[in-house]
Amino acid sequence: MSERQQTTATISRLSTSDAAFHHRLDELLDWEGVSDKAVQARVEEILASVKQRGDAAVVEATNRFDRLAVTSMDELTLTPEQLESAFHNLPAEQREALSSAAERIKRYHERQKPNSWQYEEADGTVLGQKVTPLDRAGIYVPGGKAAYPSSVLMNAIPAHVAGVREIVMVVPTPDGVLNELVLAAAHLAGVDYVFTIGGAQAVAALAYGTESVPRVDKIVGPGNIYVATAKRAVFGQVGIDMIAGPSEIMVVSDGVTDPEWLAMDLFSQAEHDEDAQAILVSWDAEHLDAVEAAIERLLPSLEREAIVRESLRRRGALVLCQDAQEAITLINRVAPEHLELSVAAPIHG
Amino acid sequence: MSERQQTTATISRLSTSDAAFHHRLDELLDWEGVSDKAVQARVEEILASVKQRGDAAVVEATNRFDRLAVTSMDELTLTPEQLESAFHNLPAEQREALSSAAERIKRYHERQKPNSWQYEEADGTVLGQKVTPLDRAGIYVPGGKAAYPSSVLMNAIPAHVAGVREIVMVVPTPDGVLNELVLAAAHLAGVDYVFTIGGAQAVAALAYGTESVPRVDKIVGPGNIYVATAKRAVFGQVGIDMIAGPSEIMVVSDGVTDPEWLAMDLFSQAEHDEDAQAILVSWDAEHLDAVEAAIERLLPSLEREAIVRESLRRRGALVLCQDAQEAITLINRVAPEHLELSVAAPIHG
């Protein structure tokens, strides 16, 4: 593992004309470096314990990591009635916003549904592709630092459109904090089971099944470094959508956009997590100065200032390049896999 | 990790009516258990060294694992002329068989090509899905124990159909053995680069790039336990098709099929690798006895007897179930992920 350059600046400034540029960019992008051996060892231990001891191990890990004191999975299970009342108790405006989002997501994914097809060759051989819905999908919804009803809708609704028979949702409730919008979205999206568990223990429960949690065929949805590492480890045992890793944003600016807007765009992902990555590319050096100044100016006004500072310091960058063509080359360098994945499902989180 | 039952029988006999059936089936299916910590540690070491030292590390690992004595990547690189002459030097019958297979594979995958689409909502929002070919695909072709020109065609041709710009192929040549059919298939399928490297070092070279090997966006193709473990580890850095793991076959028989045919079907996958898995399910106990007898009778006639014996002993099973309905439940239990993946591409290997 290469040594990371220590910096006290708010955000790194890179230039493609520096001899060490590609090396520094590689270091910055090195997300594997983030998922270090200590995290992997802890995740493997949790996976093994849930596989072996089921519910008991899930309860223990949840008490430990989410600072709870429950005695059984019953206390970590939500009933359909709880979801329904969360939906009906929402302010009318929020209920309508959720319903409208659900309808739009449904319409979008209906166009994405692949068809079965077959054809016969001259010698009578029949070839084809049969698309069959999975029996059971598991959706991971982040809790804690922020709440994402959009994750519920954007993962559960496509599964319904595909014809998946059952949807099992997990969402951690650190310190017992439950987000009503998330529960309401689960009701609206027709989720069949909700367990208030998270982290590697939730991924393990979905992948291996426990006495309470039904084993699923595929796990989808974003999560933190423990969730991403656990999804990588159970891939093969179950399907996964992707290794979501931390949130990432890459913005290319021609120098005309308001620097404060660009600063806010970078914040919008940097605030997710200390591991999040926000990169701005431009061929206008003065414009990058202006964005850096806007970042410094706006940072103290952010509710999540500490997290944003940490992620910008560790993984953010303002990159000066030669021209628009080089910016495109950089995008392709940084994000080939992400562009590919965005074909399969809109990235959100 | 659970203790594996030691058995001296040629192949395990299981029955769904045994109390311990589900536990024993889980043990048998536990492919994660096969990819043990020792393999993971070795793979991680190889990945790190190739990432850091590029070609030099690839050459070292190749000399060591494939028992070669080359001094540079030049000696592990095939020229387009070598591929072309391999094709033209084939017996006419083989050349025509390859060409006919290539044509059929092309026709099949042309029907699979997804389209871009978009639509406008009432308020003017434009939503859609844009499908863009990757710049560069890496295809892993197993060498060594057996040679698979079909792997070349079935992985390179879909990439071409999708519009991928460059295709980089890796194929190990243990003890310097080169398969002419594989090279001919690479010529026919329009592969741009061929490196005679394999294992985790080849996966690392494709994922990170080296001085000689271009970095790819996605790695596809089957391989042994080191390849599968390496693909899992680089997933995220690049896309992968799947964690192919060992070859697997699951046959359901109603008791009418010739037991010797069924034995040969099981052998067809068991012979790939000591980790391969061959499972036969039937609700006719006498029929299973007949298949077991056929296995014992035919085994000594096999060229790869030792490998087949080892994989049947460790991971094979003849499973007695109650009826056809229970057989279907078992298939879904054993192979949900594989059935899902088979939607994306025909499984071969």
XYZ file of C-alpha atoms in Angstrom:
698
model
C 0.000 0.000 0.000
C 1.445 3.351 -0.970
C 1.872 6.052 1.646
C -0.749 8.712 1.462
C 0.451 12.231 1.259
C -0.407 14.151 4.395
C -1.961 17.508 3.651
C -3.459 20.197 5.792
C -5.255 21.949 2.916
C -9.054 21.784 2.761
C -8.926 20.052 -0.615
C -6.065 18.835 -2.848
C -5.157 20.769 -5.992
C -3.844 18.604 -8.813
C -2.708 19.488 -12.302
C -2.483 17.100 -15.231
C 0.772 18.798 -16.241
C 2.543 17.632 -13.051
C 4.901 14.726 -13.640
C 3.439 12.940 -10.617
C -0.197 13.598 -11.615
C -1.174 10.059 -12.576
C 0.463 8.629 -9.489
C -1.335 11.117 -7.239
C -4.666 10.501 -8.962
C -4.245 6.744 -8.483
C -3.596 7.275 -4.774
C -6.675 9.437 -4.511
C -8.893 6.932 -6.293
C -7.555 3.966 -4.359
C -10.753 2.880 -2.695
C -9.387 -0.599 -2.141
C -6.892 1.076 0.153
C -9.821 2.387 2.181
C -11.207 -1.099 2.664
C -8.226 -2.136 4.695
C -7.270 -5.429 6.267
C -8.700 -4.498 9.659
C -12.140 -3.834 8.152
C -11.983 -7.069 6.169
C -11.054 -9.128 9.196
C -13.898 -7.657 11.246
C -16.385 -8.232 8.439
C -15.290 -11.842 7.965
C -15.702 -12.489 11.667
C -19.246 -11.084 11.616
C -20.182 -13.063 8.497
C -18.893 -16.297 10.024
C -20.741 -15.745 13.293
C -24.076 -14.986 11.594
C -23.654 -17.982 9.306
C -23.039 -20.201 12.315
C -25.316 -18.796 14.990
C -28.013 -16.985 13.010
C -30.354 -14.671 14.921
C -28.284 -14.749 18.128
C -25.236 -13.368 16.310
C -27.318 -10.726 14.521
C -28.798 -9.558 17.818
C -25.359 -9.367 19.463
C -23.775 -7.419 16.605
C -26.738 -5.063 16.393
C -26.635 -4.316 20.113
C -22.931 -3.675 19.848
C -22.726 -1.572 16.686
C -26.071 0.233 16.868
C -25.863 0.719 20.645
C -29.127 -1.086 21.408
C -30.139 -3.520 24.146
C -32.603 -5.908 22.536
C -32.944 -9.560 23.472
C -34.408 -11.097 20.319
C -35.007 -10.568 16.612
C -38.670 -9.823 17.394
C -37.558 -6.445 18.662
C -35.707 -5.889 15.383
C -38.692 -6.769 13.193
C -41.273 -4.287 11.957
C -44.846 -5.337 11.239
C -46.790 -4.410 8.085
C -49.064 -2.374 10.377
C -46.144 -0.239 11.556
C -45.162 0.494 7.965
C -48.725 1.303 7.003
C -49.272 3.674 9.892
C -45.965 5.416 9.156
C -47.316 6.069 5.663
C -50.711 7.301 6.817
C -49.245 9.500 9.531
C -47.055 11.434 7.102
C -47.962 15.048 6.349
C -50.115 14.991 3.180
C -47.468 16.799 1.155
C -44.775 14.223 1.951
C -47.171 11.351 1.269
C -47.996 12.792 -2.125
C -44.334 13.447 -2.930
C -43.466 9.828 -2.106
C -46.394 8.506 -4.151
C -45.485 10.648 -7.112
C -41.834 9.513 -6.935
C -42.956 5.866 -6.711
C -45.135 6.249 -9.799
C -42.319 7.828 -11.827
C -39.818 5.151 -10.757
C -42.300 2.447 -11.741
C -42.855 3.945 -15.183
C -39.096 4.216 -15.721
C -38.298 0.634 -14.807
C -41.184 -0.803 -16.786
C -39.300 0.354 -19.879
C -36.201 -1.455 -18.668
C -37.784 -4.872 -18.332
C -35.969 -7.386 -20.547
C -37.984 -9.870 -22.569
C -37.509 -13.557 -23.112
C -36.922 -14.517 -26.718
C -36.013 -17.539 -28.796
C -35.409 -18.494 -32.382
C -34.875 -21.614 -34.402
C -31.849 -22.275 -36.569
C -32.025 -23.976 -39.959
C -31.171 -27.381 -38.439
C -33.958 -27.106 -35.866
C -31.801 -26.003 -32.918
C -33.773 -23.684 -30.656
C -31.727 -20.923 -29.016
C -32.977 -18.209 -26.732
C -32.884 -16.293 -23.516
C -35.422 -16.807 -20.770
C -35.732 -14.022 -18.231
C -37.095 -15.238 -14.900
C -37.694 -13.101 -11.818
C -35.777 -13.998 -8.679
C -37.749 -15.443 -5.805
C -36.492 -13.042 -3.190
C -34.526 -9.784 -3.192
C -32.847 -8.161 -0.194
C -32.562 -4.400 -0.094
C -30.121 -2.591 2.110
C -31.203 0.890 3.164
C -28.673 3.041 5.007
C -29.763 4.423 8.356
C -27.812 6.465 10.786
C -26.000 9.479 9.408
C -28.735 10.205 6.883
C -32.030 8.645 5.789
C -32.864 7.681 2.230
C -36.483 6.907 1.396
C -35.299 7.152 -2.237
C -33.141 4.048 -1.697
C -36.237 2.125 -0.658
C -38.257 3.191 -3.685
C -35.437 2.864 -6.208
C -34.531 -0.643 -5.117
C -37.889 -2.169 -4.174
C -39.930 -0.885 -7.115
C -37.668 -2.290 -9.866
C -37.790 -5.658 -8.054
C -41.597 -5.529 -8.146
C -41.595 -4.517 -11.789
C -39.321 -7.505 -12.504
C -41.795 -9.809 -10.759
C -39.698 -10.691 -7.704
C -41.922 -12.615 -5.316
C -40.711 -11.264 -1.957
C -38.711 -8.241 -0.891
C -36.790 -8.231 2.384
C -35.535 -4.882 3.609
C -32.906 -4.154 6.229
C -32.298 -0.714 7.706
C -30.173 -0.045 10.773
C -31.520 2.145 13.564
C -28.425 3.331 15.446
C -29.365 4.421 18.967
C -32.888 3.288 18.155
C -33.605 6.136 15.742
C -36.254 5.110 13.196
C -36.975 7.231 10.125
C -40.701 7.422 9.419
C -40.220 8.401 5.755
C -38.175 5.246 5.183
C -40.893 3.084 6.755
C -43.581 4.872 4.754
C -41.608 4.270 1.556
C -41.340 0.571 2.453
C -45.126 0.394 2.756
C -45.652 2.236 -0.505
C -43.115 0.080 -2.367
C -44.676 -3.160 -1.141
C -41.766 -4.438 0.927
C -42.674 -7.779 2.564
C -40.297 -7.875 5.540
C -38.412 -5.108 7.355
C -35.657 -5.823 9.872
C -34.003 -2.939 11.713
C -30.508 -4.296 11.308
C -27.543 -3.009 9.333
C -23.839 -3.400 8.627
C -22.137 -6.683 7.796
C -24.531 -8.543 10.112
C -27.512 -7.519 7.974
C -25.751 -8.517 4.745
C -24.863 -11.877 6.307
C -28.447 -12.460 7.471
C -29.772 -11.782 3.949
C -27.097 -13.920 2.272
C -27.227 -16.972 4.551
C -30.664 -16.638 6.102
C -31.334 -16.960 9.841
C -34.238 -18.312 11.897
C -36.035 -14.962 11.320
C -34.528 -13.458 8.182
C -35.354 -15.259 4.921
C -32.352 -16.010 2.726
C -32.468 -13.888 -0.439
C -31.164 -14.441 -3.976
C -29.725 -10.977 -4.510
C -28.731 -8.041 -2.289
C -28.976 -4.483 -3.589
C -28.512 -1.001 -2.199
C -25.797 1.327 -0.964
C -24.035 1.208 2.377
C -20.884 2.132 4.225
C -17.501 0.447 4.052
C -18.635 -2.522 6.193
C -21.642 -3.111 3.988
C -19.582 -2.821 0.789
C -16.944 -5.214 2.131
C -19.599 -7.704 3.246
C -21.358 -7.548 -0.132
C -18.075 -8.296 -1.874
C -17.537 -11.283 0.420
C -20.989 -12.849 -0.087
C -21.009 -12.247 -3.859
C -21.313 -15.688 -5.421
C -23.358 -17.014 -2.507
C -25.935 -14.414 -3.615
C -26.041 -11.886 -6.421
C -25.273 -8.240 -5.676
C -25.962 -5.087 -7.664
C -22.543 -3.524 -7.256
C -19.978 -2.693 -4.632
C -21.348 0.717 -3.947
C -18.468 1.897 -1.834
C -18.558 5.497 -0.741
C -20.534 8.183 -2.556
C -18.671 9.761 -5.434
C -19.177 12.792 -7.615
C -17.068 14.078 -10.478
C -17.959 17.480 -11.906
C -16.502 19.003 -15.073
C -16.876 22.764 -15.350
C -16.113 25.032 -18.308
C -15.587 27.972 -15.949
C -18.980 29.626 -16.518
C -20.924 27.984 -13.675
C -21.317 29.833 -10.359
C -18.447 28.635 -8.089
C -20.825 28.433 -5.101
C -23.083 26.038 -6.989
C -20.096 23.862 -7.773
C -18.983 23.940 -4.139
C -22.473 22.822 -3.092
C -22.434 20.044 -5.711
C -19.202 18.720 -4.216
C -20.609 19.022 -0.673
C -23.754 17.099 -1.697
C -21.733 13.871 -1.925
C -18.868 14.693 0.450
C -21.387 15.018 3.271
C -22.485 11.374 2.968
C -19.464 9.872 4.608
C -15.842 10.567 5.525
C -14.842 8.186 2.704
C -16.906 9.986 0.056
C -15.086 11.385 -2.962
C -15.764 14.732 -4.658
C -13.681 15.728 -7.691
C -13.965 18.863 -9.827
C -12.167 19.116 -13.179
C -11.693 22.313 -15.166
C -9.274 23.819 -17.655
C -9.686 27.274 -16.070
C -7.214 27.762 -13.196
C -8.808 30.973 -11.915
C -12.173 29.260 -11.856
C -10.721 26.508 -9.651
C -9.363 29.239 -7.328
C -12.849 30.708 -7.141
C -14.385 27.311 -6.319
C -11.759 26.731 -3.615
C -12.607 30.122 -2.121
C -16.320 29.294 -2.265
C -15.649 26.000 -0.470
C -13.777 27.803 2.321
C -16.530 30.419 2.559
C -19.460 27.963 2.658
C -17.974 25.166 4.761
C -18.648 26.797 8.170
C -22.357 27.097 7.275
C -22.828 23.345 6.757
C -24.681 21.224 9.264
C -22.320 18.332 8.479
C -19.174 20.446 8.259
C -16.900 17.995 10.051
C -17.742 15.085 7.724
C -17.424 17.253 4.603
C -14.040 18.606 5.741
C -12.763 15.118 6.392
C -13.882 13.667 3.058
C -12.623 16.678 1.063
C -9.277 16.561 2.843
C -8.789 12.833 2.374
C -10.370 12.098 -0.979
C -11.412 15.360 -2.668
C -9.582 17.177 -5.475
C -9.746 20.211 -7.737
C -8.028 19.114 -10.933
C -6.627 21.500 -13.522
C -6.476 19.990 -16.998
C -5.490 21.318 -20.435
C -8.806 21.426 -22.243
C -12.231 19.816 -22.647
C -10.786 16.832 -24.501
C -8.439 16.033 -21.637
C -11.329 16.397 -19.189
C -13.206 13.702 -21.104
C -10.158 11.428 -20.992
C -10.017 11.977 -17.225
C -13.698 11.109 -16.778
C -13.166 7.881 -18.645
C -10.106 7.155 -16.549
C -11.857 7.762 -13.236
C -15.282 6.338 -13.869
C -15.429 3.614 -16.522
C -17.015 1.084 -14.205
C -19.483 3.565 -12.810
C -20.618 4.607 -16.233
C -21.106 1.001 -17.070
C -23.111 0.341 -13.921
C -25.258 3.398 -14.488
C -26.633 1.586 -17.493
C -28.184 -1.022 -15.246
C -29.810 1.273 -12.716
C -29.823 4.961 -11.939
C -27.136 5.599 -9.342
C -28.409 7.292 -6.257
C -27.463 7.442 -2.626
C -15.829 -23.269 9.199
C -17.675 -26.513 9.706
C -15.785 -29.797 9.674
C -16.200 -31.701 6.466
C -17.302 -35.249 6.752
C -14.569 -37.635 5.688
C -15.825 -40.303 3.354
C -14.164 -43.048 1.391
C -17.117 -43.625 -0.965
C -16.773 -42.637 -4.625
C -19.687 -40.211 -4.359
C -21.937 -39.131 -1.468
C -25.504 -40.399 -1.278
C -27.946 -37.952 0.287
C -31.662 -38.179 0.922
C -33.994 -35.255 1.491
C -35.754 -37.315 4.163
C -32.642 -37.366 6.394
C -32.875 -34.978 9.319
C -29.387 -33.697 8.557
C -30.022 -33.297 4.813
C -30.056 -29.508 4.641
C -26.967 -29.250 6.785
C -25.101 -31.774 4.625
C -26.212 -30.054 1.422
C -24.977 -26.711 2.745
C -21.595 -28.257 3.522
C -21.416 -29.709 0.042
C -22.311 -26.420 -1.625
C -19.971 -24.362 0.526
C -17.721 -23.058 -2.207
C -16.613 -20.196 0.003
C -15.072 -22.846 2.193
C -13.019 -23.947 -0.804
C -11.625 -20.448 -1.274
C -9.817 -20.586 1.999
C -7.701 -18.065 3.827
C -4.438 -19.446 2.451
C -5.614 -18.963 -1.142
C -6.856 -15.466 -0.346
C -3.580 -14.442 1.247
C -1.573 -15.712 -1.716
C -3.860 -13.962 -4.188
C -3.667 -10.677 -2.297
C 0.109 -10.860 -2.292
C 0.190 -11.409 -6.062
C -2.286 -8.589 -6.708
C -0.259 -6.165 -4.594
C 3.010 -7.065 -6.290
C 1.611 -6.667 -9.823
C -0.011 -3.383 -8.850
C 3.313 -2.126 -7.528
C 5.872 -3.604 -9.887
C 3.906 -4.261 -13.080
C 5.535 -6.428 -15.751
C 8.396 -7.557 -13.499
C 5.973 -9.074 -11.001
C 3.907 -10.702 -13.770
C 7.035 -12.296 -15.253
C 8.165 -13.601 -11.852
C 4.788 -15.093 -10.977
C 4.431 -16.646 -14.430
C 7.871 -18.273 -14.244
C 7.013 -19.619 -10.831
C 3.466 -20.895 -11.339
C 3.657 -21.921 -15.000
C 7.192 -23.339 -14.652
C 8.716 -21.088 -17.341
C 12.028 -19.230 -17.555
C 11.269 -16.058 -19.494
C 13.030 -12.752 -18.896
C 10.483 -10.222 -20.161
C 6.851 -9.702 -21.126
C 7.891 -9.823 -24.791
C 8.238 -13.558 -24.431
C 4.720 -13.694 -22.989
C 3.154 -11.697 -25.814
C 1.728 -13.204 -28.991
C 1.712 -11.262 -32.256
C -1.302 -10.970 -34.580
C 0.762 -12.957 -37.113
C 1.072 -15.883 -34.699
C -2.691 -15.936 -34.174
C -3.354 -15.704 -37.892
C -1.005 -18.525 -38.786
C -2.504 -20.714 -36.038
C -5.871 -20.204 -37.749
C -4.601 -20.910 -41.251
C -2.626 -23.954 -40.147
C -5.677 -25.676 -38.675
C -7.077 -28.712 -40.472
C -9.868 -27.430 -42.761
C -12.545 -29.229 -40.773
C -11.557 -27.558 -37.501
C -11.284 -24.168 -39.182
C -14.781 -24.515 -40.553
C -16.163 -25.745 -37.233
C -14.671 -22.717 -35.456
C -16.004 -20.321 -38.112
C -19.466 -21.837 -37.973
C -19.494 -21.604 -34.144
C -18.346 -17.963 -34.335
C -21.152 -17.114 -36.759
C -23.803 -18.721 -34.555
C -22.506 -16.993 -31.414
C -22.549 -13.651 -33.236
C -26.148 -14.130 -34.371
C -27.191 -15.056 -30.841
C -25.620 -12.065 -29.143
C -26.862 -9.603 -31.735
C -30.358 -10.351 -30.398
C -29.167 -9.596 -26.885
C -27.895 -6.101 -27.565
C -29.712 -3.584 -25.365
C -30.886 -0.318 -26.859
C -30.652 3.200 -25.541
C -34.021 4.844 -24.990
C -35.491 7.994 -23.516
C -38.833 9.635 -22.958
C -40.177 12.960 -21.823
C -42.501 13.449 -18.891
C -45.388 15.922 -18.873
C -43.277 18.586 -17.115
C -40.483 18.319 -19.692
C -38.149 16.070 -17.683
C -36.226 13.767 -19.998
C -35.499 10.321 -18.571
C -33.717 7.475 -20.271
C -31.033 4.877 -20.424
C -27.953 5.257 -22.570
C -26.059 2.081 -23.368
C -22.398 2.736 -24.182
C -19.809 0.095 -25.070
C -16.815 -0.233 -22.780
C -13.471 0.877 -24.156
C -11.622 -2.304 -23.319
C -12.575 -5.801 -22.198
C -10.227 -8.419 -20.753
C -10.991 -12.066 -21.365
C -9.538 -14.837 -19.279
C -9.136 -18.154 -21.075
C -8.133 -21.175 -19.013
C -5.052 -23.051 -20.164
C -3.385 -25.980 -18.565
C -5.608 -28.905 -17.640
C -7.870 -28.395 -20.631
C -8.182 -25.939 -23.524
C -11.327 -24.004 -24.358
C -11.511 -22.288 -27.742
C -15.234 -21.907 -26.916
C -14.298 -19.565 -24.047
C -12.501 -17.328 -26.511
C -15.417 -17.169 -28.933
C -18.139 -16.866 -26.295
C -16.422 -13.991 -24.501
C -14.769 -12.059 -27.330
C -17.641 -12.123 -29.821
C -20.281 -10.610 -27.488
C -17.780 -7.844 -26.684
C -17.415 -7.117 -30.401
C -21.176 -7.197 -30.891
C -21.505 -4.692 -28.028
C -19.008 -2.390 -29.756
C -16.115 -2.750 -27.290
C -13.105 -1.024 -28.838
C -10.297 -3.363 -27.746
C -10.173 -6.913 -26.456
C -7.240 -8.124 -24.375
C -6.938 -11.865 -23.879
C -4.876 -13.754 -21.320
C -4.262 -17.491 -21.446
C -1.692 -19.318 -19.328
C 0.708 -21.777 -20.961
C 1.881 -24.008 -18.115
C 5.179 -25.680 -19.049
C 5.074 -23.661 -22.259
C 2.185 -25.628 -23.775
C 0.273 -23.486 -26.268
C -3.071 -24.597 -27.690
C -3.346 -23.814 -31.395
C -7.164 -23.953 -31.417
C -7.286 -21.274 -28.731
C -4.956 -19.012 -30.740
C -6.942 -19.651 -33.911
C -10.156 -18.735 -32.075
C -8.522 -15.504 -30.879
C -7.715 -14.600 -34.485
C -11.221 -15.439 -35.641
C -12.872 -13.497 -32.810
C -10.778 -10.386 -33.475
C -8.860 -10.303 -30.201
C -6.433 -7.336 -30.170
C -3.822 -8.480 -27.641
C -2.893 -11.935 -26.343
C -0.636 -12.453 -23.342
C 0.318 -15.978 -22.286
C -0.210 -15.351 -18.604
C -2.769 -16.732 -16.173
C -3.819 -16.985 -12.551
C -4.126 -14.052 -10.169
C -1.177 -12.321 -11.890
C -3.103 -12.128 -15.179
C -6.223 -10.797 -13.450
C -4.090 -8.177 -11.683
C -2.404 -7.136 -14.946
C -5.797 -6.642 -16.619
C -7.284 -4.788 -13.644
C -4.398 -2.430 -12.893
C -2.547 -2.382 -16.205
C 1.229 -2.827 -16.503
C 3.852 -1.419 -18.877
C 2.798 -4.060 -21.432
C -0.755 -5.058 -20.541
C -3.422 -2.400 -21.150
C -5.752 -1.792 -18.221
C -9.265 -3.023 -19.045
C -12.724 -1.931 -17.890
C -14.169 -5.385 -17.358
C -12.782 -8.918 -16.932
C -14.791 -11.922 -18.099
C -14.252 -15.647 -18.405
C -13.891 -18.725 -16.216
C -10.827 -19.793 -14.256
C -9.636 -21.798 -11.293
C -9.857 -20.888 -7.625
C -6.996 -18.350 -7.871
C -8.643 -16.610 -10.804
C -12.042 -16.570 -9.101
C -10.558 -15.196 -5.875
C -8.605 -12.527 -7.784
C -11.698 -11.480 -9.762
C -13.631 -11.060 -6.519
C -10.826 -8.910 -5.131
C -10.542 -6.554 -8.143
C -14.322 -6.211 -8.563
C -15.061 -2.519 -8.161
C -11.698 -1.524 -9.625
C -13.025 -3.167 -12.797
C -16.281 -4.862 -13.697
C -16.444 -8.654 -13.759
C -18.967 -11.018 -15.315
C -19.324 -13.330 -12.358
C -17.278 -15.306 -9.896
C -17.180 -18.412 -11.998
C -15.749 -20.663 -9.362
C -15.442 -24.324 -10.237
C -17.531 -26.022 -12.923
C -20.898 -27.225 -11.712
C -23.582 -29.471 -13.086
C -26.901 -30.449 -11.577
C -28.895 -33.140 -13.340
C -32.477 -34.129 -12.539
C -33.508 -37.554 -13.797
C -36.954 -39.150 -13.801
C -35.382 -42.617 -13.811
C -35.861 -43.340 -17.527
C -32.509 -42.052 -18.822
C -29.649 -44.509 -19.379
C -27.553 -44.540 -16.147
C -24.327 -44.548 -18.192
C -25.347 -41.340 -19.965
C -26.014 -39.726 -16.606
C -22.650 -40.904 -15.272
C -20.949 -39.347 -18.324
C -22.893 -36.092 -17.814
C -21.578 -35.903 -14.251
C -18.035 -36.744 -15.427
C -18.216 -33.989 -18.092
C -17.999 -31.318 -15.397
C -16.236 -33.266 -12.650
C -13.243 -33.725 -14.955
C -12.631 -29.959 -15.157
C -11.098 -29.569 -11.776
C -10.815 -31.218 -8.359
C -13.147 -28.501 -7.029
C -15.843 -29.121 -9.656
C -19.278 -30.117 -8.448
C -21.567 -32.726 -10.028
C -24.984 -33.402 -8.464
C -27.687 -35.790 -9.641
C -31.210 -35.613 -8.219
C -33.890 -38.270 -8.670
C -36.943 -39.603 -6.857
C -36.099 -43.174 -7.939
C -33.729 -44.845 -5.447
C -32.998 -47.864 -7.660
C -32.147 -45.547 -10.503
C -29.597 -43.777 -8.283
C -28.114 -47.203 -7.428
C -27.803 -47.892 -11.149
C -26.076 -44.549 -11.772
C -23.676 -45.203 -8.898
C -22.846 -48.608 -10.399
C -22.328 -46.988 -13.816
C -19.960 -44.456 -12.256
C -17.908 -47.233 -10.657
C -17.882 -49.177 -13.925
C -16.887 -46.263 -16.185
C -14.427 -44.438 -13.931
C -11.405 -46.640 -14.715
C -11.864 -45.918 -18.447
C -11.496 -42.151 -18.040
C -8.376 -40.333 -19.168
C -8.811 -37.912 -16.255
C -9.872 -40.541 -13.718
C -7.902 -39.112 -10.807
C -9.421 -35.630 -11.108
C -12.950 -37.015 -11.546
C -12.563 -39.270 -8.508
C -11.342 -36.397 -6.390
C -14.117 -33.984 -7.371
C -16.857 -36.632 -7.017
C -15.524 -37.659 -3.612
C -15.230 -34.116 -2.297
C -18.123 -32.290 -3.904
C -20.336 -34.735 -5.814
C -23.669 -36.169 -4.680
C -26.493 -38.466 -5.721
C -29.580 -37.028 -4.037
C -32.776 -38.959 -3.432
C -35.832 -36.715 -3.197
C -39.567 -37.354 -2.804
C -40.904 -36.315 -6.180
C -40.518 -33.976 -9.150
C -41.859 -31.022 -7.180
C -39.216 -31.442 -4.501
C -36.556 -31.761 -7.195
C -37.584 -28.337 -8.517
C -37.360 -26.875 -5.015
C -33.856 -28.333 -4.728
C -32.761 -26.817 -8.048
C -33.935 -23.425 -6.897
C -32.147 -23.914 -3.594
C -28.857 -24.923 -5.178
C -28.712 -22.683 -8.201
C -30.684 -19.440 -7.875
C -27.667 -17.250 -8.618
C -26.531 -19.400 -11.505
C -29.936 -19.382 -13.099
C -29.957 -15.662 -12.755
C -26.537 -15.322 -14.331
C -27.459 -17.638 -17.154
C -29.864 -14.944 -18.257
C -26.952 -12.658 -19.006
C -24.783 -15.071 -20.927
C -24.792 -18.761 -21.743
C -22.751 -20.547 -19.104
C -19.970 -22.609 -20.529
C -16.621 -23.852 -19.374
